[in-house]
Amino acid sequence: MRYIPYDRAAAVIYARKWALDRNQAYYNFENIGGDCTNFASQCIFTGAGVMNFTPVTGWYYRSASDRTASWTGVEFLYNFLVNNSSIGPHGREVSRQELLPGDIVQLGTREGHFYHSPVITAVTPEILVAAHTYDALDRPLSSYNYQNLRLIHIDGVRIY
């Protein structure tokens, strides 16, 4: 297995291009639970260039009916990224100071239920994000109402 860098610039370019629109290559899950993590996965895939086709526990999208839960589910994406030791992107929870464009933010409740996965488009003094479901482009993270926050830094990508 080899290690390649995550292309943050490509992920952010994709996020900015599709934040307020939909890429027809992917199903829009907005009316059946939300499209935010599907959009985050599209951005990550653009920066990673490889999917993990392991049934059930991997991270891939072939169609709306042929995908892993980690492609579209907030908790499942988190679990994949922070636990992936195989092919594909991998990451870890970090502090705000370690965030970079192309990383993922997950918003949650006080009780620890996470429900939204915006993509970081800029880290100036303010963290700006792009997202689907509640479509946003360069929206300040501070403008969201949440009680809990998970910051996921994509460390890199493993390939064969």
PDB file of C-alpha atoms in Angstrom:
ATOM      1  CA  MET A   1       0.000   0.000   0.000  1.00  0.00           C
ATOM      2  CA  ARG A   2       1.204   3.517  -0.825  1.00  0.00           C
ATOM      3  CA  TYR A   3       0.344   6.852   0.724  1.00  0.00           C
ATOM      4  CA  ILE A   4      -0.573   9.920  -1.350  1.00  0.00           C
ATOM      5  CA  PRO A   5      -1.495  13.431  -0.226  1.00  0.00           C
ATOM      6  CA  TYR A   6      -5.093  14.564  -0.105  1.00  0.00           C
ATOM      7  CA  ASP A   7      -5.660  17.199  -2.805  1.00  0.00           C
ATOM      8  CA  ARG A   8      -7.288  19.892  -0.682  1.00  0.00           C
ATOM      9  CA  ALA A   9      -7.385  22.417  -3.493  1.00  0.00           C
ATOM     10  CA  ALA A  10      -9.360  20.020  -5.727  1.00  0.00           C
ATOM     11  CA  ALA A  11     -11.792  19.240  -2.881  1.00  0.00           C
ATOM     12  CA  VAL A  12     -12.423  22.952  -2.262  1.00  0.00           C
ATOM     13  CA  ILE A  13     -12.797  23.771  -5.965  1.00  0.00           C
ATOM     14  CA  TYR A  14     -15.405  20.994  -6.197  1.00  0.00           C
ATOM     15  CA  ALA A  15     -17.163  22.230  -3.048  1.00  0.00           C
ATOM     16  CA  ARG A  16     -17.385  25.763  -4.393  1.00  0.00           C
ATOM     17  CA  LYS A  17     -18.575  24.594  -7.816  1.00  0.00           C
ATOM     18  CA  TRP A  18     -21.380  22.344  -6.523  1.00  0.00           C
ATOM     19  CA  ALA A  19     -22.407  23.898  -3.178  1.00  0.00           C
ATOM     20  CA  LEU A  20     -25.437  25.645  -4.667  1.00  0.00           C
ATOM     21  CA  ASP A  21     -26.108  23.118  -7.419  1.00  0.00           C
ATOM     22  CA  ARG A  22     -26.153  19.332  -7.867  1.00  0.00           C
ATOM     23  CA  ASN A  23     -23.751  17.126  -9.822  1.00  0.00           C
ATOM     24  CA  GLN A  24     -25.993  14.835 -11.869  1.00  0.00           C
ATOM     25  CA  ALA A  25     -23.488  11.983 -11.491  1.00  0.00           C
ATOM     26  CA  TYR A  26     -24.756  11.585  -7.913  1.00  0.00           C
ATOM     27  CA  TYR A  27     -28.246  11.067  -6.545  1.00  0.00           C
ATOM     28  CA  ASN A  28     -29.655  13.962  -4.511  1.00  0.00           C
ATOM     29  CA  PHE A  29     -30.633  12.570  -1.087  1.00  0.00           C
ATOM     30  CA  GLU A  30     -32.121  15.867   0.122  1.00  0.00           C
ATOM     31  CA  ASN A  31     -35.698  14.582   0.312  1.00  0.00           C
ATOM     32  CA  ILE A  32     -34.798  11.264   1.959  1.00  0.00           C
ATOM     33  CA  GLY A  33     -32.724  12.233   4.949  1.00  0.00           C
ATOM     34  CA  GLY A  34     -30.417  14.930   3.626  1.00  0.00           C
ATOM     35  CA  ASP A  35     -27.650  15.417   1.099  1.00  0.00           C
ATOM     36  CA  CYS A  36     -24.931  16.977   3.268  1.00  0.00           C
ATOM     37  CA  THR A  37     -22.766  13.903   3.777  1.00  0.00           C
ATOM     38  CA  ASN A  38     -23.230  12.798   0.159  1.00  0.00           C
ATOM     39  CA  PHE A  39     -21.876  16.225  -0.825  1.00  0.00           C
ATOM     40  CA  ALA A  40     -19.028  15.984   1.711  1.00  0.00           C
ATOM     41  CA  SER A  41     -18.117  12.552   0.314  1.00  0.00           C
ATOM     42  CA  GLN A  42     -18.113  13.909  -3.243  1.00  0.00           C
ATOM     43  CA  CYS A  43     -15.691  16.628  -2.144  1.00  0.00           C
ATOM     44  CA  ILE A  44     -13.471  14.166  -0.290  1.00  0.00           C
ATOM     45  CA  PHE A  45     -13.487  11.796  -3.286  1.00  0.00           C
ATOM     46  CA  THR A  46     -12.423  14.645  -5.560  1.00  0.00           C
ATOM     47  CA  GLY A  47      -9.456  15.278  -3.260  1.00  0.00           C
ATOM     48  CA  ALA A  48      -8.677  11.585  -2.672  1.00  0.00           C
ATOM     49  CA  GLY A  49      -9.286  10.078  -6.101  1.00  0.00           C
ATOM     50  CA  VAL A  50      -9.992   6.623  -4.702  1.00  0.00           C
ATOM     51  CA  MET A  51     -12.898   4.871  -3.002  1.00  0.00           C
ATOM     52  CA  ASN A  52     -12.830   1.907  -0.632  1.00  0.00           C
ATOM     53  CA  PHE A  53     -15.033  -0.844  -2.094  1.00  0.00           C
ATOM     54  CA  THR A  54     -15.068  -3.004   1.043  1.00  0.00           C
ATOM     55  CA  PRO A  55     -18.689  -4.120   1.469  1.00  0.00           C
ATOM     56  CA  VAL A  56     -20.504  -2.569   4.447  1.00  0.00           C
ATOM     57  CA  THR A  57     -17.491  -0.932   6.138  1.00  0.00           C
ATOM     58  CA  GLY A  58     -15.886   0.762   3.123  1.00  0.00           C
ATOM     59  CA  TRP A  59     -16.638   4.116   1.529  1.00  0.00           C
ATOM     60  CA  TYR A  60     -17.940   4.170  -2.028  1.00  0.00           C
ATOM     61  CA  TYR A  61     -20.732   5.295  -4.350  1.00  0.00           C
ATOM     62  CA  ARG A  62     -21.751   3.576  -7.578  1.00  0.00           C
ATOM     63  CA  SER A  63     -25.424   4.601  -7.492  1.00  0.00           C
ATOM     64  CA  ALA A  64     -28.128   5.561  -5.001  1.00  0.00           C
ATOM     65  CA  SER A  65     -28.774   1.881  -4.368  1.00  0.00           C
ATOM     66  CA  ASP A  66     -25.141   0.724  -4.538  1.00  0.00           C
ATOM     67  CA  ARG A  67     -23.189   2.688  -1.948  1.00  0.00           C
ATOM     68  CA  THR A  68     -21.990   2.340   1.611  1.00  0.00           C
ATOM     69  CA  ALA A  69     -23.673   4.024   4.564  1.00  0.00           C
ATOM     70  CA  SER A  70     -20.433   5.957   5.100  1.00  0.00           C
ATOM     71  CA  TRP A  71     -20.951   7.789   1.797  1.00  0.00           C
ATOM     72  CA  THR A  72     -24.197   9.419   2.976  1.00  0.00           C
ATOM     73  CA  GLY A  73     -24.455   8.998   6.763  1.00  0.00           C
ATOM     74  CA  VAL A  74     -22.904  11.501   9.169  1.00  0.00           C
ATOM     75  CA  GLU A  75     -21.866   8.986  11.850  1.00  0.00           C
ATOM     76  CA  PHE A  76     -20.825   6.384   9.286  1.00  0.00           C
ATOM     77  CA  LEU A  77     -18.552   8.859   7.458  1.00  0.00           C
ATOM     78  CA  TYR A  78     -16.930   9.844  10.743  1.00  0.00           C
ATOM     79  CA  ASN A  79     -16.369   6.195  11.695  1.00  0.00           C
ATOM     80  CA  PHE A  80     -14.896   5.398   8.286  1.00  0.00           C
ATOM     81  CA  LEU A  81     -12.501   8.343   8.215  1.00  0.00           C
ATOM     82  CA  VAL A  82     -11.135   8.015  11.752  1.00  0.00           C
ATOM     83  CA  ASN A  83     -10.906   4.199  11.677  1.00  0.00           C
ATOM     84  CA  ASN A  84      -9.837   3.534   8.089  1.00  0.00           C
ATOM     85  CA  SER A  85      -6.528   1.692   7.938  1.00  0.00           C
ATOM     86  CA  SER A  86      -7.106   0.427   4.396  1.00  0.00           C
ATOM     87  CA  ILE A  87      -7.556   2.011   0.952  1.00  0.00           C
ATOM     88  CA  GLY A  88      -8.958   5.525   0.704  1.00  0.00           C
ATOM     89  CA  PRO A  89      -8.952   8.712   2.730  1.00  0.00           C
ATOM     90  CA  HIS A  90      -8.320   8.665   6.452  1.00  0.00           C
ATOM     91  CA  GLY A  91      -8.409  11.323   9.123  1.00  0.00           C
ATOM     92  CA  ARG A  92      -8.670  12.199  12.768  1.00  0.00           C
ATOM     93  CA  GLU A  93     -10.448  14.588  15.081  1.00  0.00           C
ATOM     94  CA  VAL A  94      -8.455  17.767  15.611  1.00  0.00           C
ATOM     95  CA  SER A  95      -8.639  21.199  17.222  1.00  0.00           C
ATOM     96  CA  ARG A  96      -9.616  24.315  15.271  1.00  0.00           C
ATOM     97  CA  GLN A  97      -5.947  25.264  14.948  1.00  0.00           C
ATOM     98  CA  GLU A  98      -5.242  22.119  12.901  1.00  0.00           C
ATOM     99  CA  LEU A  99      -8.086  22.540  10.390  1.00  0.00           C
ATOM    100  CA  LEU A 100      -7.360  23.136   6.732  1.00  0.00           C
ATOM    101  CA  PRO A 101      -9.559  23.752   3.703  1.00  0.00           C
ATOM    102  CA  GLY A 102     -10.968  20.439   2.459  1.00  0.00           C
ATOM    103  CA  ASP A 103     -11.481  19.097   5.981  1.00  0.00           C
ATOM    104  CA  ILE A 104     -14.923  18.217   7.372  1.00  0.00           C
ATOM    105  CA  VAL A 105     -16.927  19.722  10.215  1.00  0.00           C
ATOM    106  CA  GLN A 106     -19.774  17.789  11.826  1.00  0.00           C
ATOM    107  CA  LEU A 107     -22.434  19.614  13.822  1.00  0.00           C
ATOM    108  CA  GLY A 108     -24.270  17.912  16.664  1.00  0.00           C
ATOM    109  CA  THR A 109     -26.482  18.125  19.694  1.00  0.00           C
ATOM    110  CA  ARG A 110     -25.405  18.385  23.314  1.00  0.00           C
ATOM    111  CA  GLU A 111     -26.174  14.661  23.656  1.00  0.00           C
ATOM    112  CA  GLY A 112     -23.700  13.768  20.908  1.00  0.00           C
ATOM    113  CA  HIS A 113     -26.043  13.160  17.960  1.00  0.00           C
ATOM    114  CA  PHE A 114     -24.271  14.536  14.889  1.00  0.00           C
ATOM    115  CA  TYR A 115     -26.517  15.591  12.014  1.00  0.00           C
ATOM    116  CA  HIS A 116     -24.665  17.807   9.493  1.00  0.00           C
ATOM    117  CA  SER A 117     -21.352  17.507   7.560  1.00  0.00           C
ATOM    118  CA  PRO A 118     -20.194  20.781   5.974  1.00  0.00           C
ATOM    119  CA  VAL A 119     -16.898  20.981   4.070  1.00  0.00           C
ATOM    120  CA  ILE A 120     -14.357  23.634   5.038  1.00  0.00           C
ATOM    121  CA  THR A 121     -13.668  26.008   2.151  1.00  0.00           C
ATOM    122  CA  ALA A 122     -11.458  28.510   3.981  1.00  0.00           C
ATOM    123  CA  VAL A 123      -9.740  29.000   7.303  1.00  0.00           C
ATOM    124  CA  THR A 124      -9.142  32.696   7.744  1.00  0.00           C
ATOM    125  CA  PRO A 125      -9.790  33.984  11.207  1.00  0.00           C
ATOM    126  CA  GLU A 126     -13.281  32.633  10.435  1.00  0.00           C
ATOM    127  CA  ILE A 127     -13.962  29.065   9.312  1.00  0.00           C
ATOM    128  CA  LEU A 128     -16.039  29.105   6.112  1.00  0.00           C
ATOM    129  CA  VAL A 129     -17.950  26.066   4.849  1.00  0.00           C
ATOM    130  CA  ALA A 130     -19.914  24.723   1.901  1.00  0.00           C
ATOM    131  CA  ALA A 131     -22.827  22.332   2.362  1.00  0.00           C
ATOM    132  CA  HIS A 132     -25.879  20.691   0.872  1.00  0.00           C
ATOM    133  CA  THR A 133     -29.346  20.157   2.362  1.00  0.00           C
ATOM    134  CA  TYR A 134     -29.106  23.632   3.846  1.00  0.00           C
ATOM    135  CA  ASP A 135     -27.166  24.832   0.830  1.00  0.00           C
ATOM    136  CA  ALA A 136     -24.265  27.071   1.714  1.00  0.00           C
ATOM    137  CA  LEU A 137     -21.223  28.507   0.006  1.00  0.00           C
ATOM    138  CA  ASP A 138     -18.509  30.088   2.142  1.00  0.00           C
ATOM    139  CA  ARG A 139     -20.915  30.332   5.074  1.00  0.00           C
ATOM    140  CA  PRO A 140     -19.286  31.248   8.390  1.00  0.00           C
ATOM    141  CA  LEU A 141     -19.313  28.288  10.745  1.00  0.00           C
ATOM    142  CA  SER A 142     -20.199  30.721  13.532  1.00  0.00           C
ATOM    143  CA  SER A 143     -23.577  31.387  11.856  1.00  0.00           C
ATOM    144  CA  TYR A 144     -24.778  27.821  12.524  1.00  0.00           C
ATOM    145  CA  ASN A 145     -26.748  26.885  15.633  1.00  0.00           C
ATOM    146  CA  TYR A 146     -25.225  23.754  17.196  1.00  0.00           C
ATOM    147  CA  GLN A 147     -24.234  22.481  20.625  1.00  0.00           C
ATOM    148  CA  ASN A 148     -21.475  20.058  19.650  1.00  0.00           C
ATOM    149  CA  LEU A 149     -18.765  20.148  17.007  1.00  0.00           C
ATOM    150  CA  ARG A 150     -16.495  17.525  15.491  1.00  0.00           C
ATOM    151  CA  LEU A 151     -13.577  18.664  13.374  1.00  0.00           C
ATOM    152  CA  ILE A 152     -12.141  16.009  11.058  1.00  0.00           C
ATOM    153  CA  HIS A 153      -8.778  16.578   9.416  1.00  0.00           C
ATOM    154  CA  ILE A 154      -8.098  14.411   6.355  1.00  0.00           C
ATOM    155  CA  ASP A 155      -4.541  13.198   6.888  1.00  0.00           C
ATOM    156  CA  GLY A 156      -4.075  11.581   3.486  1.00  0.00           C
ATOM    157  CA  VAL A 157      -5.046   8.738   1.191  1.00  0.00           C
ATOM    158  CA  ARG A 158      -3.888   5.147   0.923  1.00  0.00           C
ATOM    159  CA  ILE A 159      -3.761   3.424  -2.462  1.00  0.00           C
ATOM    160  CA  TYR A 160      -2.402   0.151  -3.799  1.00  0.00           C
TER     161      TYR A 160
END
